[in-house]
Amino acid sequence: WLSSARRSRVAQDRPRAAAGLPRRRRMSGLRVRTPKKAKDNYDEAIEEYEREQNPKAIKNRVRKAQKAAEQALVTGDKMARCGAALKLLGLRDDAYWFQEPVPVGEVPDYLDIVEEPMDFRTIAGRLAGGEYGDDALAFASDVRKVFTNAVKYNWSPDHPCNIAARAGLREFEQLFARANGNGSAPK
């Protein structure tokens, strides 16, 4: 009443049962299940990179950073509010023009036109190092210098950097006024 294959499996299971091991279960079809491959660090790194590069995830991170900076813009001491204004400027879509110092090796005539280069990274370093002290006007002067240098070097009103600089300067003036309440300069 048992096929020869079934009898063979039953015969193989008897010693297993005698040894206290579970019976072998017949797999459905001919498919043999293999254990899932354990993820190695490379696979995890790829998944993390893809998760970080997901446009929705990027938007969420930017939105959270903007919300935190907006809150810091109206709370805390004077220089913390200046840092929040710089953070908000850095989160703009066109801020990539102003994040890093202009590479003089790639733009050899830059120092012929711009006497005192300035960028967001330099300002953030000065702010973190306490070089501004409590002088929010010196901070504002450096931020304005970033944008005026960009307009000076990229003089054409149609140049994307010129457009971004003018828009950034307008936004900075609004942020700086909000950070100091009622649009007045800090005392």
Short mmCIF file of C-alpha atoms in Angstrom, two decimals:
data_model
loop_
_atom_site.label_atom_id
_atom_site.label_comp_id
_atom_site.label_asym_id
_atom_site.label_seq_id
_atom_site.Cartn_x
_atom_site.Cartn_y
_atom_site.Cartn_z
CA TRP A 1 0.00 0.00 0.00
CA LEU A 2 3.06 2.32 0.24
CA SER A 3 5.04 3.20 -2.81
CA SER A 4 8.69 2.26 -2.84
CA ALA A 5 9.76 5.91 -2.41
CA ARG A 6 7.44 6.33 0.56
CA ARG A 7 8.64 3.09 2.13
CA SER A 8 12.21 4.31 1.71
CA ARG A 9 11.43 7.60 3.52
CA VAL A 10 9.61 5.77 6.31
CA ALA A 11 12.57 3.46 6.69
CA GLN A 12 14.89 6.48 6.84
CA ASP A 13 12.70 8.13 9.49
CA ARG A 14 12.73 5.14 11.89
CA PRO A 15 16.31 5.71 13.05
CA ARG A 16 15.57 9.42 13.36
CA ALA A 17 12.56 8.72 15.56
CA ALA A 18 14.56 6.26 17.63
CA ALA A 19 17.17 8.97 18.17
CA GLY A 20 14.48 11.44 19.24
CA LEU A 21 14.74 13.57 16.08
CA PRO A 22 11.62 14.86 14.32
CA ARG A 23 10.35 13.11 11.23
CA ARG A 24 11.31 14.50 7.89
CA ARG A 25 8.47 16.32 6.28
CA ARG A 26 7.83 15.97 2.62
CA MET A 27 8.27 19.22 0.72
CA SER A 28 5.53 20.20 -1.69
CA GLY A 29 6.56 19.72 -5.28
CA LEU A 30 10.19 19.36 -6.28
CA ARG A 31 11.28 22.70 -4.88
CA VAL A 32 13.90 22.49 -2.20
CA ARG A 33 13.88 25.35 0.27
CA THR A 34 17.14 26.99 1.06
CA PRO A 35 17.69 29.23 4.02
CA LYS A 36 17.67 32.93 3.29
CA LYS A 37 21.07 34.42 2.68
CA ALA A 38 22.25 36.42 5.62
CA LYS A 39 22.75 40.06 4.75
CA ASP A 40 26.29 41.21 4.84
CA ASN A 41 27.46 44.74 5.52
CA TYR A 42 27.58 45.55 1.80
CA ASP A 43 23.89 44.72 1.30
CA GLU A 44 22.95 46.74 4.37
CA ALA A 45 25.01 49.68 3.15
CA ILE A 46 23.29 49.56 -0.26
CA GLU A 47 19.85 49.47 1.35
CA GLU A 48 20.73 52.35 3.67
CA TYR A 49 22.08 54.40 0.74
CA GLU A 50 18.93 53.78 -1.30
CA ARG A 51 16.79 54.68 1.70
CA GLU A 52 18.77 57.92 2.18
CA GLN A 53 18.56 58.79 -1.51
CA ASN A 54 14.81 58.26 -1.60
CA PRO A 55 13.30 61.63 -2.62
CA LYS A 56 10.54 61.33 -0.02
CA ALA A 57 13.09 60.65 2.72
CA ILE A 58 15.17 63.62 1.60
CA LYS A 59 12.11 65.89 1.60
CA ASN A 60 11.16 64.68 5.08
CA ARG A 61 14.66 65.33 6.43
CA VAL A 62 14.71 68.81 4.88
CA ARG A 63 11.24 69.55 6.23
CA LYS A 64 12.26 68.46 9.74
CA ALA A 65 15.44 70.55 9.57
CA GLN A 66 13.47 73.57 8.36
CA LYS A 67 10.93 73.17 11.13
CA ALA A 68 13.67 72.96 13.77
CA ALA A 69 15.49 75.97 12.31
CA GLU A 70 12.25 77.98 12.13
CA GLN A 71 11.69 77.26 15.81
CA ALA A 72 15.29 78.20 16.69
CA LEU A 73 14.92 81.42 14.69
CA VAL A 74 12.60 82.89 17.30
CA THR A 75 13.98 81.27 20.47
CA GLY A 76 17.37 81.24 22.13
CA ASP A 77 20.08 83.86 22.26
CA LYS A 78 21.03 86.27 19.50
CA MET A 79 23.79 84.17 17.93
CA ALA A 80 21.71 80.96 18.07
CA ARG A 81 19.05 82.80 16.05
CA CYS A 82 21.76 83.86 13.58
CA GLY A 83 22.81 80.21 13.27
CA ALA A 84 19.20 79.25 12.59
CA ALA A 85 18.99 81.89 9.85
CA LEU A 86 22.17 80.49 8.27
CA LYS A 87 20.75 76.96 8.50
CA LEU A 88 17.56 78.05 6.73
CA LEU A 89 19.59 79.73 3.99
CA GLY A 90 21.61 76.55 3.59
CA LEU A 91 18.44 74.50 3.13
CA ARG A 92 17.35 76.49 0.10
CA ASP A 93 17.37 74.63 -3.23
CA ASP A 94 19.82 77.14 -4.74
CA ALA A 95 22.16 77.25 -1.72
CA TYR A 96 24.73 74.96 -3.36
CA TRP A 97 26.25 78.04 -4.99
CA PHE A 98 27.21 79.45 -1.59
CA GLN A 99 27.95 76.42 0.62
CA GLU A 100 31.70 76.07 -0.03
CA PRO A 101 34.50 78.50 -0.85
CA VAL A 102 34.95 79.19 -4.55
CA PRO A 103 37.79 76.93 -5.78
CA VAL A 104 40.38 79.49 -6.89
CA GLY A 105 42.25 76.79 -8.84
CA GLU A 106 39.20 76.29 -11.06
CA VAL A 107 38.26 79.99 -11.21
CA PRO A 108 41.61 81.80 -11.49
CA ASP A 109 40.20 85.32 -11.99
CA TYR A 110 37.88 85.15 -8.96
CA LEU A 111 40.28 86.93 -6.61
CA ASP A 112 40.85 89.65 -9.23
CA ILE A 113 37.16 90.57 -9.02
CA VAL A 114 36.24 89.63 -5.43
CA GLU A 115 38.52 91.10 -2.75
CA GLU A 116 37.17 89.20 0.27
CA PRO A 117 35.64 85.78 -0.51
CA MET A 118 32.98 84.46 1.85
CA ASP A 119 30.77 81.34 1.99
CA PHE A 120 28.33 79.62 4.34
CA ARG A 121 30.88 77.08 5.59
CA THR A 122 33.29 79.84 6.63
CA ILE A 123 30.50 81.73 8.38
CA ALA A 124 29.33 78.57 10.19
CA GLY A 125 32.90 77.94 11.34
CA ARG A 126 33.24 81.49 12.63
CA LEU A 127 29.89 81.22 14.35
CA ALA A 128 30.80 77.90 16.00
CA GLY A 129 34.23 79.25 16.98
CA GLY A 130 32.71 82.29 18.66
CA GLU A 131 34.53 84.76 16.40
CA TYR A 132 31.43 86.93 16.13
CA GLY A 133 30.96 87.06 19.90
CA ASP A 134 27.58 88.74 20.37
CA ASP A 135 27.93 90.89 17.25
CA ALA A 136 25.00 89.83 15.06
CA LEU A 137 25.74 92.74 12.70
CA ALA A 138 29.18 91.31 11.86
CA PHE A 139 27.47 87.99 11.11
CA ALA A 140 24.93 89.76 8.90
CA SER A 141 27.72 91.61 7.11
CA ASP A 142 29.44 88.32 6.23
CA VAL A 143 26.21 86.75 4.97
CA ARG A 144 25.53 89.81 2.83
CA LYS A 145 29.10 89.58 1.53
CA VAL A 146 28.41 86.04 0.27
CA PHE A 147 25.56 87.28 -1.88
CA THR A 148 27.17 90.54 -3.03
CA ASN A 149 30.32 88.64 -4.09
CA ALA A 150 28.18 86.27 -6.14
CA VAL A 151 26.37 89.14 -7.86
CA LYS A 152 29.67 90.97 -8.44
CA TYR A 153 31.40 88.00 -10.07
CA ASN A 154 28.33 86.70 -11.94
CA TRP A 155 27.27 90.15 -13.13
CA SER A 156 24.76 89.05 -15.77
CA PRO A 157 21.23 89.35 -14.31
CA ASP A 158 20.24 86.20 -16.21
CA HIS A 159 23.01 84.06 -14.67
CA PRO A 160 21.56 81.39 -12.33
CA CYS A 161 24.05 82.26 -9.57
CA ASN A 162 23.12 85.95 -9.79
CA ILE A 163 19.43 85.08 -9.56
CA ALA A 164 20.05 82.76 -6.60
CA ALA A 165 22.17 85.41 -4.85
CA ARG A 166 19.53 88.11 -5.17
CA ALA A 167 16.79 85.75 -3.94
CA GLY A 168 18.99 84.54 -1.09
CA LEU A 169 19.78 88.10 0.00
CA ARG A 170 16.07 88.96 0.05
CA GLU A 171 15.32 85.88 2.15
CA PHE A 172 18.21 86.59 4.49
CA GLU A 173 16.98 90.11 5.19
CA GLN A 174 13.54 88.70 6.06
CA LEU A 175 15.01 85.97 8.27
CA PHE A 176 17.36 88.40 10.02
CA ALA A 177 14.48 90.77 10.71
CA ARG A 178 12.36 87.91 12.12
CA ALA A 179 15.27 86.69 14.24
CA ASN A 180 15.55 90.13 15.81
CA GLY A 181 11.83 90.77 16.17
CA ASN A 182 9.87 93.60 14.51
CA GLY A 183 12.43 93.91 11.75
CA SER A 184 14.84 95.88 13.91
CA ALA A 185 18.58 95.30 14.07
CA PRO A 186 19.94 93.64 17.22
CA LYS A 187 21.26 95.87 19.98
#
